[in-house]
JSON list of C-alpha atoms and ligand atoms in Angstrom, two decimals:
[
{"chain": "D", "resi": 1, "resn": "MET", "atom": "CA", "xyz": [-0.01, 0.02, 0.02]},
{"chain": "D", "resi": 2, "resn": "LYS", "atom": "CA", "xyz": [3.00, 2.30, 0.15]},
{"chain": "D", "resi": 3, "resn": "ARG", "atom": "CA", "xyz": [3.16, 2.70, -3.67]},
{"chain": "D", "resi": 4, "resn": "LEU", "atom": "CA", "xyz": [0.16, 4.74, -4.84]},
{"chain": "D", "resi": 5, "resn": "VAL", "atom": "CA", "xyz": [-0.93, 6.10, -8.15]},
{"chain": "D", "resi": 6, "resn": "LEU", "atom": "CA", "xyz": [-2.59, 9.50, -7.87]},
{"chain": "D", "resi": 7, "resn": "ALA", "atom": "CA", "xyz": [-5.53, 9.45, -10.24]},
{"chain": "D", "resi": 8, "resn": "SER", "atom": "CA", "xyz": [-5.51, 13.19, -11.06]},
{"chain": "D", "resi": 9, "resn": "ASN", "atom": "CA", "xyz": [-4.16, 15.40, -13.80]},
{"chain": "D", "resi": 10, "resn": "ASN", "atom": "CA", "xyz": [-4.81, 18.62, -11.93]},
{"chain": "D", "resi": 11, "resn": "PRO", "atom": "CA", "xyz": [-1.49, 20.25, -11.13]},
{"chain": "D", "resi": 12, "resn": "GLY", "atom": "CA", "xyz": [-2.91, 22.11, -8.13]},
{"chain": "D", "resi": 13, "resn": "LYS", "atom": "CA", "xyz": [-4.21, 18.98, -6.59]},
{"chain": "D", "resi": 14, "resn": "LEU", "atom": "CA", "xyz": [-1.02, 17.01, -7.29]},
{"chain": "D", "resi": 15, "resn": "ARG", "atom": "CA", "xyz": [1.08, 19.76, -5.61]},
{"chain": "D", "resi": 16, "resn": "GLU", "atom": "CA", "xyz": [-1.14, 19.80, -2.47]},
{"chain": "D", "resi": 17, "resn": "PHE", "atom": "CA", "xyz": [-1.10, 15.95, -2.22]},
{"chain": "D", "resi": 18, "resn": "GLY", "atom": "CA", "xyz": [2.70, 16.07, -2.36]},
{"chain": "D", "resi": 19, "resn": "GLU", "atom": "CA", "xyz": [2.93, 18.73, 0.32]},
{"chain": "D", "resi": 20, "resn": "ILE", "atom": "CA", "xyz": [0.47, 17.16, 2.74]},
{"chain": "D", "resi": 21, "resn": "LEU", "atom": "CA", "xyz": [1.74, 13.45, 2.27]},
{"chain": "D", "resi": 22, "resn": "ALA", "atom": "CA", "xyz": [5.47, 14.49, 2.31]},
{"chain": "D", "resi": 23, "resn": "PRO", "atom": "CA", "xyz": [5.96, 13.52, 6.02]},
{"chain": "D", "resi": 24, "resn": "PHE", "atom": "CA", "xyz": [4.38, 10.07, 5.37]},
{"chain": "D", "resi": 25, "resn": "ASP", "atom": "CA", "xyz": [6.01, 7.03, 3.85]},
{"chain": "D", "resi": 26, "resn": "PHE", "atom": "CA", "xyz": [4.20, 6.83, 0.55]},
{"chain": "D", "resi": 27, "resn": "GLU", "atom": "CA", "xyz": [5.61, 6.68, -2.95]},
{"chain": "D", "resi": 28, "resn": "LEU", "atom": "CA", "xyz": [3.11, 8.90, -4.84]},
{"chain": "D", "resi": 29, "resn": "LEU", "atom": "CA", "xyz": [3.14, 8.40, -8.60]},
{"chain": "D", "resi": 30, "resn": "PRO", "atom": "CA", "xyz": [1.11, 10.72, -10.81]},
{"chain": "D", "resi": 31, "resn": "GLN", "atom": "CA", "xyz": [-1.10, 8.83, -13.39]},
{"chain": "D", "resi": 32, "resn": "SER", "atom": "CA", "xyz": [0.67, 10.89, -16.06]},
{"chain": "D", "resi": 33, "resn": "ALA", "atom": "CA", "xyz": [3.82, 8.73, -15.38]},
{"chain": "D", "resi": 34, "resn": "PHE", "atom": "CA", "xyz": [1.84, 5.80, -16.68]},
{"chain": "D", "resi": 35, "resn": "ASP", "atom": "CA", "xyz": [0.08, 7.61, -19.59]},
{"chain": "D", "resi": 36, "resn": "VAL", "atom": "CA", "xyz": [-3.29, 6.82, -17.99]},
{"chain": "D", "resi": 37, "resn": "SER", "atom": "CA", "xyz": [-6.06, 8.33, -20.16]},
{"chain": "D", "resi": 38, "resn": "GLU", "atom": "CA", "xyz": [-8.51, 10.77, -18.63]},
{"chain": "D", "resi": 39, "resn": "ALA", "atom": "CA", "xyz": [-11.36, 8.90, -16.88]},
{"chain": "D", "resi": 40, "resn": "GLU", "atom": "CA", "xyz": [-15.02, 9.65, -17.62]},
{"chain": "D", "resi": 41, "resn": "GLU", "atom": "CA", "xyz": [-16.69, 11.53, -14.80]},
{"chain": "D", "resi": 42, "resn": "PRO", "atom": "CA", "xyz": [-20.33, 11.19, -15.78]},
{"chain": "D", "resi": 43, "resn": "HIS", "atom": "CA", "xyz": [-21.97, 10.97, -12.30]},
{"chain": "D", "resi": 44, "resn": "PRO", "atom": "CA", "xyz": [-24.04, 13.40, -10.31]},
{"chain": "D", "resi": 45, "resn": "THR", "atom": "CA", "xyz": [-22.16, 12.78, -7.07]},
{"chain": "D", "resi": 46, "resn": "PHE", "atom": "CA", "xyz": [-18.55, 13.49, -6.02]},
{"chain": "D", "resi": 47, "resn": "VAL", "atom": "CA", "xyz": [-18.10, 9.94, -4.56]},
{"chain": "D", "resi": 48, "resn": "GLU", "atom": "CA", "xyz": [-19.18, 8.21, -7.67]},
{"chain": "D", "resi": 49, "resn": "ASN", "atom": "CA", "xyz": [-16.77, 10.27, -9.85]},
{"chain": "D", "resi": 50, "resn": "ALA", "atom": "CA", "xyz": [-13.90, 9.67, -7.33]},
{"chain": "D", "resi": 51, "resn": "LEU", "atom": "CA", "xyz": [-14.58, 5.92, -7.49]},
{"chain": "D", "resi": 52, "resn": "ALA", "atom": "CA", "xyz": [-14.60, 6.02, -11.24]},
{"chain": "D", "resi": 53, "resn": "LYS", "atom": "CA", "xyz": [-11.26, 7.84, -11.41]},
{"chain": "D", "resi": 54, "resn": "ALA", "atom": "CA", "xyz": [-9.55, 5.53, -8.89]},
{"chain": "D", "resi": 55, "resn": "ARG", "atom": "CA", "xyz": [-10.85, 2.39, -10.51]},
{"chain": "D", "resi": 56, "resn": "HIS", "atom": "CA", "xyz": [-9.74, 3.59, -13.95]},
{"chain": "D", "resi": 57, "resn": "ALA", "atom": "CA", "xyz": [-6.16, 4.44, -12.71]},
{"chain": "D", "resi": 58, "resn": "SER", "atom": "CA", "xyz": [-5.91, 1.20, -10.73]},
{"chain": "D", "resi": 59, "resn": "ALA", "atom": "CA", "xyz": [-7.02, -0.91, -13.66]},
{"chain": "D", "resi": 60, "resn": "ALA", "atom": "CA", "xyz": [-4.55, 0.83, -15.98]},
{"chain": "D", "resi": 61, "resn": "THR", "atom": "CA", "xyz": [-1.57, 0.61, -13.74]},
{"chain": "D", "resi": 62, "resn": "GLY", "atom": "CA", "xyz": [-2.13, -2.51, -11.55]},
{"chain": "D", "resi": 63, "resn": "LEU", "atom": "CA", "xyz": [-1.34, -0.33, -8.55]},
{"chain": "D", "resi": 64, "resn": "PRO", "atom": "CA", "xyz": [-3.44, 0.92, -5.59]},
{"chain": "D", "resi": 65, "resn": "ALA", "atom": "CA", "xyz": [-4.96, 4.23, -6.57]},
{"chain": "D", "resi": 66, "resn": "LEU", "atom": "CA", "xyz": [-6.04, 7.34, -4.80]},
{"chain": "D", "resi": 67, "resn": "ALA", "atom": "CA", "xyz": [-8.50, 9.77, -6.46]},
{"chain": "D", "resi": 68, "resn": "ASP", "atom": "CA", "xyz": [-9.88, 13.20, -5.43]},
{"chain": "D", "resi": 69, "resn": "ASP", "atom": "CA", "xyz": [-13.16, 14.54, -6.62]},
{"chain": "D", "resi": 70, "resn": "SER", "atom": "CA", "xyz": [-13.86, 17.93, -5.30]},
{"chain": "D", "resi": 71, "resn": "GLY", "atom": "CA", "xyz": [-15.59, 21.16, -6.03]},
{"chain": "D", "resi": 72, "resn": "LEU", "atom": "CA", "xyz": [-17.15, 24.36, -4.85]},
{"chain": "D", "resi": 73, "resn": "CYS", "atom": "CA", "xyz": [-20.82, 24.42, -3.87]},
{"chain": "D", "resi": 74, "resn": "VAL", "atom": "CA", "xyz": [-22.83, 27.70, -3.55]},
{"chain": "D", "resi": 75, "resn": "PRO", "atom": "CA", "xyz": [-26.28, 27.09, -2.04]},
{"chain": "D", "resi": 76, "resn": "ALA", "atom": "CA", "xyz": [-27.63, 30.35, -3.51]},
{"chain": "D", "resi": 77, "resn": "LEU", "atom": "CA", "xyz": [-26.83, 28.84, -6.93]},
{"chain": "D", "resi": 78, "resn": "GLY", "atom": "CA", "xyz": [-28.61, 25.58, -6.11]},
{"chain": "D", "resi": 79, "resn": "GLY", "atom": "CA", "xyz": [-25.32, 23.93, -5.15]},
{"chain": "D", "resi": 80, "resn": "ALA", "atom": "CA", "xyz": [-23.49, 24.87, -8.42]},
{"chain": "D", "resi": 81, "resn": "PRO", "atom": "CA", "xyz": [-20.79, 24.68, -9.64]},
{"chain": "D", "resi": 82, "resn": "GLY", "atom": "CA", "xyz": [-20.73, 21.39, -7.57]},
{"chain": "D", "resi": 83, "resn": "VAL", "atom": "CA", "xyz": [-19.56, 18.33, -9.53]},
{"chain": "D", "resi": 84, "resn": "TYR", "atom": "CA", "xyz": [-19.23, 20.55, -12.56]},
{"chain": "D", "resi": 85, "resn": "SER", "atom": "CA", "xyz": [-16.62, 22.79, -10.88]},
{"chain": "D", "resi": 86, "resn": "ALA", "atom": "CA", "xyz": [-13.78, 21.94, -13.19]},
{"chain": "D", "resi": 87, "resn": "ARG", "atom": "CA", "xyz": [-15.76, 22.85, -16.32]},
{"chain": "D", "resi": 88, "resn": "TYR", "atom": "CA", "xyz": [-18.23, 25.44, -15.09]},
{"chain": "D", "resi": 89, "resn": "GLY", "atom": "CA", "xyz": [-17.11, 27.99, -17.72]},
{"chain": "D", "resi": 90, "resn": "GLY", "atom": "CA", "xyz": [-17.23, 25.47, -20.52]},
{"chain": "D", "resi": 91, "resn": "GLU", "atom": "CA", "xyz": [-14.64, 23.46, -22.45]},
{"chain": "D", "resi": 92, "resn": "PRO", "atom": "CA", "xyz": [-11.68, 23.30, -22.31]},
{"chain": "D", "resi": 93, "resn": "LYS", "atom": "CA", "xyz": [-11.28, 23.57, -18.51]},
{"chain": "D", "resi": 94, "resn": "SER", "atom": "CA", "xyz": [-10.24, 27.12, -17.40]},
{"chain": "D", "resi": 95, "resn": "ASP", "atom": "CA", "xyz": [-9.90, 28.40, -13.91]},
{"chain": "D", "resi": 96, "resn": "ALA", "atom": "CA", "xyz": [-10.24, 32.01, -15.18]},
{"chain": "D", "resi": 97, "resn": "ARG", "atom": "CA", "xyz": [-13.44, 31.31, -17.12]},
{"chain": "D", "resi": 98, "resn": "ASN", "atom": "CA", "xyz": [-14.87, 29.35, -14.16]},
{"chain": "D", "resi": 99, "resn": "ASN", "atom": "CA", "xyz": [-14.25, 32.24, -11.83]},
{"chain": "D", "resi": 100, "resn": "ASP", "atom": "CA", "xyz": [-15.71, 34.78, -14.33]},
{"chain": "D", "resi": 101, "resn": "LYS", "atom": "CA", "xyz": [-18.89, 32.68, -14.56]},
{"chain": "D", "resi": 102, "resn": "LEU", "atom": "CA", "xyz": [-19.14, 32.34, -10.81]},
{"chain": "D", "resi": 103, "resn": "LEU", "atom": "CA", "xyz": [-18.95, 36.10, -10.35]},
{"chain": "D", "resi": 104, "resn": "ALA", "atom": "CA", "xyz": [-21.44, 36.76, -13.06]},
{"chain": "D", "resi": 105, "resn": "ASP", "atom": "CA", "xyz": [-23.97, 34.19, -11.72]},
{"chain": "D", "resi": 106, "resn": "LEU", "atom": "CA", "xyz": [-23.75, 35.68, -8.24]},
{"chain": "D", "resi": 107, "resn": "ALA", "atom": "CA", "xyz": [-23.99, 39.24, -9.60]},
{"chain": "D", "resi": 108, "resn": "ALA", "atom": "CA", "xyz": [-27.19, 38.18, -11.45]},
{"chain": "D", "resi": 109, "resn": "LEU", "atom": "CA", "xyz": [-28.80, 37.40, -8.09]},
{"chain": "D", "resi": 110, "resn": "GLY", "atom": "CA", "xyz": [-28.37, 41.01, -6.97]},
{"chain": "D", "resi": 111, "resn": "GLU", "atom": "CA", "xyz": [-26.52, 42.83, -4.22]},
{"chain": "D", "resi": 112, "resn": "GLN", "atom": "CA", "xyz": [-28.30, 41.01, -1.41]},
{"chain": "D", "resi": 113, "resn": "ALA", "atom": "CA", "xyz": [-27.27, 37.54, -2.66]},
{"chain": "D", "resi": 114, "resn": "ASP", "atom": "CA", "xyz": [-26.22, 35.05, -0.07]},
{"chain": "D", "resi": 115, "resn": "ARG", "atom": "CA", "xyz": [-22.47, 34.49, -0.97]},
{"chain": "D", "resi": 116, "resn": "ARG", "atom": "CA", "xyz": [-21.76, 31.65, 1.42]},
{"chain": "D", "resi": 117, "resn": "ALA", "atom": "CA", "xyz": [-20.03, 28.69, -0.21]},
{"chain": "D", "resi": 118, "resn": "HIS", "atom": "CA", "xyz": [-18.09, 25.59, 0.67]},
{"chain": "D", "resi": 119, "resn": "PHE", "atom": "CA", "xyz": [-15.45, 23.44, -0.93]},
{"chain": "D", "resi": 120, "resn": "PHE", "atom": "CA", "xyz": [-16.10, 19.64, -0.65]},
{"chain": "D", "resi": 121, "resn": "CYS", "atom": "CA", "xyz": [-13.56, 16.88, -1.28]},
{"chain": "D", "resi": 122, "resn": "VAL", "atom": "CA", "xyz": [-14.03, 13.11, -1.39]},
{"chain": "D", "resi": 123, "resn": "LEU", "atom": "CA", "xyz": [-11.00, 10.85, -1.50]},
{"chain": "D", "resi": 124, "resn": "VAL", "atom": "CA", "xyz": [-11.23, 7.23, -2.63]},
{"chain": "D", "resi": 125, "resn": "LEU", "atom": "CA", "xyz": [-8.48, 4.77, -2.07]},
{"chain": "D", "resi": 126, "resn": "LEU", "atom": "CA", "xyz": [-8.69, 1.45, -4.01]},
{"chain": "D", "resi": 127, "resn": "ARG", "atom": "CA", "xyz": [-6.35, -1.31, -3.07]},
{"chain": "D", "resi": 128, "resn": "HIS", "atom": "CA", "xyz": [-6.90, -2.84, -6.49]},
{"chain": "D", "resi": 129, "resn": "ALA", "atom": "CA", "xyz": [-9.27, -2.19, -9.33]},
{"chain": "D", "resi": 130, "resn": "GLN", "atom": "CA", "xyz": [-11.91, -4.71, -8.05]},
{"chain": "D", "resi": 131, "resn": "ASP", "atom": "CA", "xyz": [-11.54, -3.72, -4.35]},
{"chain": "D", "resi": 132, "resn": "PRO", "atom": "CA", "xyz": [-15.10, -4.19, -2.87]},
{"chain": "D", "resi": 133, "resn": "GLN", "atom": "CA", "xyz": [-14.18, -2.12, 0.24]},
{"chain": "D", "resi": 134, "resn": "PRO", "atom": "CA", "xyz": [-12.84, 1.30, -0.92]},
{"chain": "D", "resi": 135, "resn": "LEU", "atom": "CA", "xyz": [-11.58, 3.54, 1.71]},
{"chain": "D", "resi": 136, "resn": "ILE", "atom": "CA", "xyz": [-13.66, 6.71, 1.42]},
{"chain": "D", "resi": 137, "resn": "VAL", "atom": "CA", "xyz": [-13.05, 9.97, 3.34]},
{"chain": "D", "resi": 138, "resn": "GLU", "atom": "CA", "xyz": [-14.50, 13.53, 3.03]},
{"chain": "D", "resi": 139, "resn": "GLY", "atom": "CA", "xyz": [-13.60, 17.12, 4.00]},
{"chain": "D", "resi": 140, "resn": "GLU", "atom": "CA", "xyz": [-15.60, 20.31, 3.80]},
{"chain": "D", "resi": 141, "resn": "TRP", "atom": "CA", "xyz": [-14.44, 23.95, 4.06]},
{"chain": "D", "resi": 142, "resn": "HIS", "atom": "CA", "xyz": [-16.83, 26.87, 4.51]},
{"chain": "D", "resi": 143, "resn": "GLY", "atom": "CA", "xyz": [-16.39, 30.43, 3.44]},
{"chain": "D", "resi": 144, "resn": "GLU", "atom": "CA", "xyz": [-17.76, 33.17, 1.18]},
{"chain": "D", "resi": 145, "resn": "ILE", "atom": "CA", "xyz": [-17.38, 34.24, -2.37]},
{"chain": "D", "resi": 146, "resn": "LEU", "atom": "CA", "xyz": [-15.62, 37.57, -2.80]},
{"chain": "D", "resi": 147, "resn": "HIS", "atom": "CA", "xyz": [-16.66, 40.16, -5.34]},
{"chain": "D", "resi": 148, "resn": "ALA", "atom": "CA", "xyz": [-13.23, 40.22, -6.98]},
{"chain": "D", "resi": 149, "resn": "ALA", "atom": "CA", "xyz": [-10.23, 37.85, -7.06]},
{"chain": "D", "resi": 150, "resn": "ARG", "atom": "CA", "xyz": [-7.44, 38.23, -4.47]},
{"chain": "D", "resi": 151, "resn": "GLY", "atom": "CA", "xyz": [-4.19, 36.48, -4.15]},
{"chain": "D", "resi": 152, "resn": "ALA", "atom": "CA", "xyz": [-1.92, 34.34, -6.37]},
{"chain": "D", "resi": 153, "resn": "GLY", "atom": "CA", "xyz": [-1.59, 31.09, -4.49]},
{"chain": "D", "resi": 154, "resn": "GLY", "atom": "CA", "xyz": [-3.59, 27.91, -4.76]},
{"chain": "D", "resi": 155, "resn": "PHE", "atom": "CA", "xyz": [-5.61, 27.07, -7.94]},
{"chain": "D", "resi": 156, "resn": "GLY", "atom": "CA", "xyz": [-9.24, 26.82, -9.17]},
{"chain": "D", "resi": 157, "resn": "TYR", "atom": "CA", "xyz": [-11.58, 29.14, -7.17]},
{"chain": "D", "resi": 158, "resn": "ASP", "atom": "CA", "xyz": [-9.03, 29.92, -4.34]},
{"chain": "D", "resi": 159, "resn": "SER", "atom": "CA", "xyz": [-8.78, 33.61, -5.31]},
{"chain": "D", "resi": 160, "resn": "LEU", "atom": "CA", "xyz": [-12.50, 34.06, -4.81]},
{"chain": "D", "resi": 161, "resn": "PHE", "atom": "CA", "xyz": [-12.90, 32.05, -1.57]},
{"chain": "D", "resi": 162, "resn": "LEU", "atom": "CA", "xyz": [-12.88, 34.22, 1.56]},
{"chain": "D", "resi": 163, "resn": "VAL", "atom": "CA", "xyz": [-11.73, 32.23, 4.62]},
{"chain": "D", "resi": 164, "resn": "PRO", "atom": "CA", "xyz": [-13.85, 33.13, 7.57]},
{"chain": "D", "resi": 165, "resn": "GLY", "atom": "CA", "xyz": [-12.03, 34.66, 10.57]},
{"chain": "D", "resi": 166, "resn": "LEU", "atom": "CA", "xyz": [-8.84, 35.36, 8.64]},
{"chain": "D", "resi": 167, "resn": "GLY", "atom": "CA", "xyz": [-10.13, 37.97, 6.18]},
{"chain": "D", "resi": 168, "resn": "LEU", "atom": "CA", "xyz": [-7.98, 36.42, 3.43]},
{"chain": "D", "resi": 169, "resn": "SER", "atom": "CA", "xyz": [-8.78, 34.49, 0.30]},
{"chain": "D", "resi": 170, "resn": "SER", "atom": "CA", "xyz": [-7.57, 30.91, 0.20]},
{"chain": "D", "resi": 171, "resn": "ALA", "atom": "CA", "xyz": [-5.22, 32.13, -2.64]},
{"chain": "D", "resi": 172, "resn": "GLU", "atom": "CA", "xyz": [-3.64, 34.53, -0.03]},
{"chain": "D", "resi": 173, "resn": "LEU", "atom": "CA", "xyz": [-2.90, 31.76, 2.41]},
{"chain": "D", "resi": 174, "resn": "PRO", "atom": "CA", "xyz": [0.63, 30.22, 2.62]},
{"chain": "D", "resi": 175, "resn": "ALA", "atom": "CA", "xyz": [0.41, 26.65, 1.25]},
{"chain": "D", "resi": 176, "resn": "PRO", "atom": "CA", "xyz": [0.83, 24.94, 4.70]},
{"chain": "D", "resi": 177, "resn": "GLN", "atom": "CA", "xyz": [-2.01, 27.11, 6.11]},
{"chain": "D", "resi": 178, "resn": "LYS", "atom": "CA", "xyz": [-4.38, 26.26, 3.23]},
{"chain": "D", "resi": 179, "resn": "ASN", "atom": "CA", "xyz": [-3.48, 22.55, 3.58]},
{"chain": "D", "resi": 180, "resn": "ALA", "atom": "CA", "xyz": [-4.22, 22.64, 7.34]},
{"chain": "D", "resi": 181, "resn": "LEU", "atom": "CA", "xyz": [-7.68, 24.15, 6.82]},
{"chain": "D", "resi": 182, "resn": "SER", "atom": "CA", "xyz": [-8.83, 22.95, 3.44]},
{"chain": "D", "resi": 183, "resn": "HIS", "atom": "CA", "xyz": [-11.39, 20.35, 2.41]},
{"chain": "D", "resi": 184, "resn": "ARG", "atom": "CA", "xyz": [-8.54, 18.31, 0.88]},
{"chain": "D", "resi": 185, "resn": "GLY", "atom": "CA", "xyz": [-6.30, 18.68, 3.94]},
{"chain": "D", "resi": 186, "resn": "GLN", "atom": "CA", "xyz": [-9.11, 17.51, 6.19]},
{"chain": "D", "resi": 187, "resn": "ALA", "atom": "CA", "xyz": [-9.92, 14.56, 3.97]},
{"chain": "D", "resi": 188, "resn": "LEU", "atom": "CA", "xyz": [-6.30, 13.53, 3.87]},
{"chain": "D", "resi": 189, "resn": "ALA", "atom": "CA", "xyz": [-6.02, 13.74, 7.68]},
{"chain": "D", "resi": 190, "resn": "HIS", "atom": "CA", "xyz": [-8.93, 11.36, 7.93]},
{"chain": "D", "resi": 191, "resn": "LEU", "atom": "CA", "xyz": [-7.31, 9.06, 5.38]},
{"chain": "D", "resi": 192, "resn": "ILE", "atom": "CA", "xyz": [-4.07, 8.94, 7.32]},
{"chain": "D", "resi": 193, "resn": "ASP", "atom": "CA", "xyz": [-6.05, 8.14, 10.54]},
{"chain": "D", "resi": 194, "resn": "ARG", "atom": "CA", "xyz": [-7.89, 5.37, 8.79]},
{"chain": "D", "resi": 195, "resn": "LEU", "atom": "CA", "xyz": [-4.70, 3.89, 7.44]},
{"chain": "D", "resi": 196, "resn": "ARG", "atom": "CA", "xyz": [-2.95, 4.04, 10.83]},
{"chain": "D", "resi": 197, "resn": "SER", "atom": "CA", "xyz": [-5.77, 2.42, 12.68]},
{"chain": "D", "resi": 198, "resn": "GLY", "atom": "CA", "xyz": [-5.73, -0.36, 10.02]},
{"chain": "D", "resi": 199, "resn": "GLN", "atom": "CA", "xyz": [-9.45, 0.15, 9.09]},
{"chain": "P", "resi": 1, "resn": "LIG", "atom": "P1", "xyz": [-8.79, 15.49, -11.96]},
{"chain": "P", "resi": 1, "resn": "LIG", "atom": "O1", "xyz": [-10.16, 14.95, -12.24]},
{"chain": "P", "resi": 1, "resn": "LIG", "atom": "O2", "xyz": [-7.79, 15.18, -12.97]},
{"chain": "P", "resi": 1, "resn": "LIG", "atom": "O3", "xyz": [-8.38, 15.22, -10.51]},
{"chain": "P", "resi": 1, "resn": "LIG", "atom": "P2", "xyz": [-10.23, 18.05, -12.09]},
{"chain": "P", "resi": 1, "resn": "LIG", "atom": "O4", "xyz": [-9.77, 19.51, -11.81]},
{"chain": "P", "resi": 1, "resn": "LIG", "atom": "O5", "xyz": [-11.00, 17.78, -13.33]},
{"chain": "P", "resi": 1, "resn": "LIG", "atom": "O6", "xyz": [-8.88, 17.12, -12.03]},
{"chain": "P", "resi": 1, "resn": "LIG", "atom": "P3", "xyz": [-12.50, 17.59, -10.36]},
{"chain": "P", "resi": 1, "resn": "LIG", "atom": "O7", "xyz": [-13.34, 17.04, -11.43]},
{"chain": "P", "resi": 1, "resn": "LIG", "atom": "O8", "xyz": [-12.50, 17.01, -9.00]},
{"chain": "P", "resi": 1, "resn": "LIG", "atom": "O9", "xyz": [-10.92, 17.55, -10.82]},
{"chain": "P", "resi": 1, "resn": "LIG", "atom": "O10", "xyz": [-12.79, 19.15, -10.22]},
{"chain": "P", "resi": 1, "resn": "LIG", "atom": "C1", "xyz": [-12.33, 19.91, -9.13]},
{"chain": "P", "resi": 1, "resn": "LIG", "atom": "C2", "xyz": [-12.48, 21.38, -9.42]},
{"chain": "P", "resi": 1, "resn": "LIG", "atom": "O11", "xyz": [-12.99, 22.00, -8.23]},
{"chain": "P", "resi": 1, "resn": "LIG", "atom": "C3", "xyz": [-11.11, 22.05, -9.66]},
{"chain": "P", "resi": 1, "resn": "LIG", "atom": "O12", "xyz": [-10.85, 22.01, -11.12]},
{"chain": "P", "resi": 1, "resn": "LIG", "atom": "C4", "xyz": [-11.37, 23.40, -9.09]},
{"chain": "P", "resi": 1, "resn": "LIG", "atom": "O13", "xyz": [-11.97, 24.24, -10.02]},
{"chain": "P", "resi": 1, "resn": "LIG", "atom": "C5", "xyz": [-12.23, 23.18, -7.91]},
{"chain": "P", "resi": 1, "resn": "LIG", "atom": "N1", "xyz": [-11.41, 22.98, -6.66]},
{"chain": "P", "resi": 1, "resn": "LIG", "atom": "C6", "xyz": [-11.28, 21.70, -6.08]},
{"chain": "P", "resi": 1, "resn": "LIG", "atom": "N2", "xyz": [-10.49, 21.90, -5.00]},
{"chain": "P", "resi": 1, "resn": "LIG", "atom": "C7", "xyz": [-10.11, 23.17, -4.97]},
{"chain": "P", "resi": 1, "resn": "LIG", "atom": "C8", "xyz": [-9.22, 24.00, -4.16]},
{"chain": "P", "resi": 1, "resn": "LIG", "atom": "O14", "xyz": [-8.53, 23.39, -3.17]},
{"chain": "P", "resi": 1, "resn": "LIG", "atom": "N3", "xyz": [-9.12, 25.24, -4.46]},
{"chain": "P", "resi": 1, "resn": "LIG", "atom": "C9", "xyz": [-9.80, 25.76, -5.47]},
{"chain": "P", "resi": 1, "resn": "LIG", "atom": "N4", "xyz": [-10.61, 25.20, -6.37]},
{"chain": "P", "resi": 1, "resn": "LIG", "atom": "C10", "xyz": [-10.72, 23.85, -6.04]}
]
């Protein structure tokens, strides 16, 4: 279980996995190292898409696989962008277009719009492609959507996500601070606990 393929092509996610898991004894291999094709993500739930990505990478490589399906959910937008977060602004994927669309959609709701939002992350670890007992953990991070982008760190929607209590966007946080608070950091902490307790 020490050698793991990371079933993601998102450079922001890959960097954060590397940072958070650095102290632990894993050999993390990005799926690009094996030329794994992009998995279909046709499902309406994060967990189903994460399972699909992990199974696809494990089947292609013969290794245990860890997948992350994540996104930003804005209740005032009916939960959007949700599972469509990566492609909210259309094809091909573009963080800049996604952020523009998010700001436009909230602006269309008027000045009194409820700008609360949360990031959600589900991680799925499959020991092998047919593993009937995947390890599944989650993390959630609550904040608000700013009116304009701030900060240059992170990726995705980070420059629009105001972190409560800190007065900073998640793109303004030093990487270790984002990783300590974030949906992905929380999910990975649960994963480490589960692996340590042998569950
Ligand atoms: P892989 O499927 O290859 O992992 P992806 O980017 O397509 O990459 P998802 O389908 O899980 O992955 O989409 C996640 C999107 O949610 C991501 O592209 C960002 O737009 C957003 N997102 C997730 N975590 C984020 C974070 O920590 N900060 C900012 N945006 C995030």
